[in-house]
Amino acid sequence: MKFGGTSVGDVAAFDRVAGIVASQSERNPVVVVVSAMTKVTDTLLAAFDLAKNGKYDDAIETLEPHFQRHLEVKEHFCGAGKIGGFLTELQFARAELSDLLMRTLRRSLPLPMLRDAIVSYGEQLSSRLLCDVLESKGIENEHLDARRIIVTDDEFGAAQPIWGETKPLACSAVRNALAYKNVVVMGGFIAANRAGETTTLGRGGSDYSAALIASAIEADELQIWTDVTGVMTCDPRICPEARTIPVLSYEEAAELAYFGAKVLHPKTIKPAVDSSIPVRVCNTFYPEETGTMIVGISGEAPNKIKSIAHKKNITILRITSARMLGAYGFMSAVFQVFDRHRTVIDVISTSEVSVALTLDNTESLDRVVEDLRRLGDVEVESGYAVICVVGEGLRASTGLAAKIFSTVADVNIALVSHGASAVNLTFVVKENDAAKVISRLHNAFF
Ligand code: ADP
Ligand code: ASP
Ligand code: MG
């Protein structure tokens, strides 16, 4: 069971989580993977930036209200007189964070390493706090430090788990703990490299942690508890009429997650698919509502789409070169540039003499463009959004693409990609048009 940040925002939220864990653990042993309390990750990352820019005192000051939020929850459930253990934990975190922020200011360790060490305190504290809250309700549990269980490479900020080492470690640690306690609690998002240095799995990575653990212990089910009822027909923040999708295939869920449906981390599905574990997405605020089940095959509804995802802040790169005409090796040269600068390409479309592709991470854009200019003319355009229409129904559809595009006939479409995955149709529009395009499609299809 993974509980996201909004599910552990305050006293009422912790109370709801404890209720849900209590009712499930009566029936089955459970592993609870928890995110940092709402806004804590953002605050820690901002504190790191402040310290990096010389504002150490400001950085320290921004953290204090969040320490207090943790204490409030602790006091509420355990009583003011019984906060000792957690207070020690908190004081340790405070001291460690001020040391890490000072090192950030002085650049005394590599910055990406410091950033992960700092941001990990969100999950370190929330998981300890949840243990105490459960304990106060008579739910016996065991805390496990995710950093001793999930082993990753050295890519701080977006570390890749080393499965061959993680699986046996996670399996034995969790099974040993479950042998004498019915509930195991751990923080999501955080891990460690082989040297034992703290790493993180990327923003929203607690979903991924939970999936890794579920897969390692061959869980019967993976439950993602969040602030909406399942995966919906589109982001409810864009379209209030969005509805819950009862069943999704792994492939559909993966496409949606990859193209911006924030409810699932893009990497979540892979470990679940590999171990054929069904994934359920549920609402912490309305636990009785049936959310979404994600399973191997969702059943194809011909010519029906399931959901519309989108991702903003997209940059388009167009590379045009006469050298491409009838030549081999050109694409390979293009891809090598992205490989060299560790830049991920999202959508791609090609013609005889040009390639257009989209990026959502532009950290190395200048260097990428400089290298690409050796291959041809390069145009860079920012301010776009990727819209991704997903459904098994697209597999063998006739006229569906026509219906999609006629719905947005008056909008300029910068790039289209279809066919690489049988279950999605992806196109790129100006960011300002995204909300309009999504609502129109939603009205037309749902
Ligand atoms: P958590 O803190 O539980 O991990 P997130 O904020 O990461 O929660 O993800 C939940 C949010 O994802 C929802 O509040 C919703 O706004 C957003 N979202 C985007 N697309 C979808 C979708 N298709 N279905 C449901 N939620 C979506
Ligand atoms: N706390 C982390 C984040 O906000 C991980 C997560 O919530 O999944 O990105
Ligand atoms: Mg999330």
PDB file of N, CA, C and O and ligand atoms in Angstrom, residues 2 4-5 35 203-207 226 262-265, ligand 3:
ATOM      1  N   LYS A   2       0.742   2.069  -1.041  1.00  0.00           N
ATOM      2  CA  LYS A   2       1.546   3.291  -1.089  1.00  0.00           C
ATOM      3  C   LYS A   2       0.640   4.493  -0.862  1.00  0.00           C
ATOM      4  O   LYS A   2      -0.384   4.634  -1.534  1.00  0.00           O
ATOM      5  N   GLY A   4       0.471   8.576  -0.946  1.00  0.00           N
ATOM      6  CA  GLY A   4       1.163   9.748  -1.485  1.00  0.00           C
ATOM      7  C   GLY A   4       1.179  10.908  -0.507  1.00  0.00           C
ATOM      8  O   GLY A   4       0.546  10.852   0.559  1.00  0.00           O
ATOM      9  N   GLY A   5       1.864  11.973  -0.874  1.00  0.00           N
ATOM     10  CA  GLY A   5       2.033  13.137  -0.001  1.00  0.00           C
ATOM     11  C   GLY A   5       0.721  13.744   0.472  1.00  0.00           C
ATOM     12  O   GLY A   5       0.563  14.079   1.648  1.00  0.00           O
ATOM     13  N   SER A  35       5.005   8.521   1.205  1.00  0.00           N
ATOM     14  CA  SER A  35       5.719   9.700   0.692  1.00  0.00           C
ATOM     15  C   SER A  35       5.960  10.683   1.828  1.00  0.00           C
ATOM     16  O   SER A  35       5.399  10.546   2.904  1.00  0.00           O
ATOM     17  N   ARG A 203      11.268  12.566  -9.011  1.00  0.00           N
ATOM     18  CA  ARG A 203      10.034  13.112  -8.438  1.00  0.00           C
ATOM     19  C   ARG A 203       8.868  12.143  -8.636  1.00  0.00           C
ATOM     20  O   ARG A 203       8.724  11.546  -9.694  1.00  0.00           O
ATOM     21  N   GLY A 204       8.065  12.026  -7.602  1.00  0.00           N
ATOM     22  CA  GLY A 204       6.924  11.102  -7.667  1.00  0.00           C
ATOM     23  C   GLY A 204       7.338   9.646  -7.515  1.00  0.00           C
ATOM     24  O   GLY A 204       6.540   8.730  -7.724  1.00  0.00           O
ATOM     25  N   GLY A 205       8.596   9.424  -7.129  1.00  0.00           N
ATOM     26  CA  GLY A 205       9.166   8.069  -7.156  1.00  0.00           C
ATOM     27  C   GLY A 205       8.679   7.097  -6.090  1.00  0.00           C
ATOM     28  O   GLY A 205       9.031   5.915  -6.148  1.00  0.00           O
ATOM     29  N   SER A 206       7.848   7.554  -5.154  1.00  0.00           N
ATOM     30  CA  SER A 206       7.361   6.605  -4.139  1.00  0.00           C
ATOM     31  C   SER A 206       6.509   5.501  -4.763  1.00  0.00           C
ATOM     32  O   SER A 206       6.508   4.370  -4.284  1.00  0.00           O
ATOM     33  N   ASP A 207       5.787   5.834  -5.818  1.00  0.00           N
ATOM     34  CA  ASP A 207       5.007   4.802  -6.531  1.00  0.00           C
ATOM     35  C   ASP A 207       5.959   3.702  -6.997  1.00  0.00           C
ATOM     36  O   ASP A 207       5.660   2.506  -6.889  1.00  0.00           O
ATOM     37  N   THR A 226      -4.182   7.655  -3.237  1.00  0.00           N
ATOM     38  CA  THR A 226      -3.877   9.034  -3.597  1.00  0.00           C
ATOM     39  C   THR A 226      -5.065   9.951  -3.304  1.00  0.00           C
ATOM     40  O   THR A 226      -5.945   9.569  -2.521  1.00  0.00           O
ATOM     41  N   LYS A 262      -0.122  12.284 -13.780  1.00  0.00           N
ATOM     42  CA  LYS A 262       0.756  12.323 -12.611  1.00  0.00           C
ATOM     43  C   LYS A 262       0.369  11.285 -11.554  1.00  0.00           C
ATOM     44  O   LYS A 262       1.172  10.945 -10.688  1.00  0.00           O
ATOM     45  N   VAL A 263      -0.857  10.805 -11.647  1.00  0.00           N
ATOM     46  CA  VAL A 263      -1.352   9.865 -10.639  1.00  0.00           C
ATOM     47  C   VAL A 263      -0.462   8.616 -10.528  1.00  0.00           C
ATOM     48  O   VAL A 263      -0.391   8.002  -9.476  1.00  0.00           O
ATOM     49  N   LEU A 264       0.228   8.260 -11.597  1.00  0.00           N
ATOM     50  CA  LEU A 264       1.171   7.138 -11.534  1.00  0.00           C
ATOM     51  C   LEU A 264       2.534   7.584 -12.019  1.00  0.00           C
ATOM     52  O   LEU A 264       2.644   8.252 -13.044  1.00  0.00           O
ATOM     53  N   HIS A 265       3.579   7.212 -11.295  1.00  0.00           N
ATOM     54  CA  HIS A 265       4.940   7.494 -11.755  1.00  0.00           C
ATOM     55  C   HIS A 265       5.223   6.638 -12.996  1.00  0.00           C
ATOM     56  O   HIS A 265       4.847   5.466 -13.022  1.00  0.00           O
TER      57      HIS A 265
HETATM   58 MG    MG B   3       2.708  10.923  -6.985  1.00  0.00          MG
END
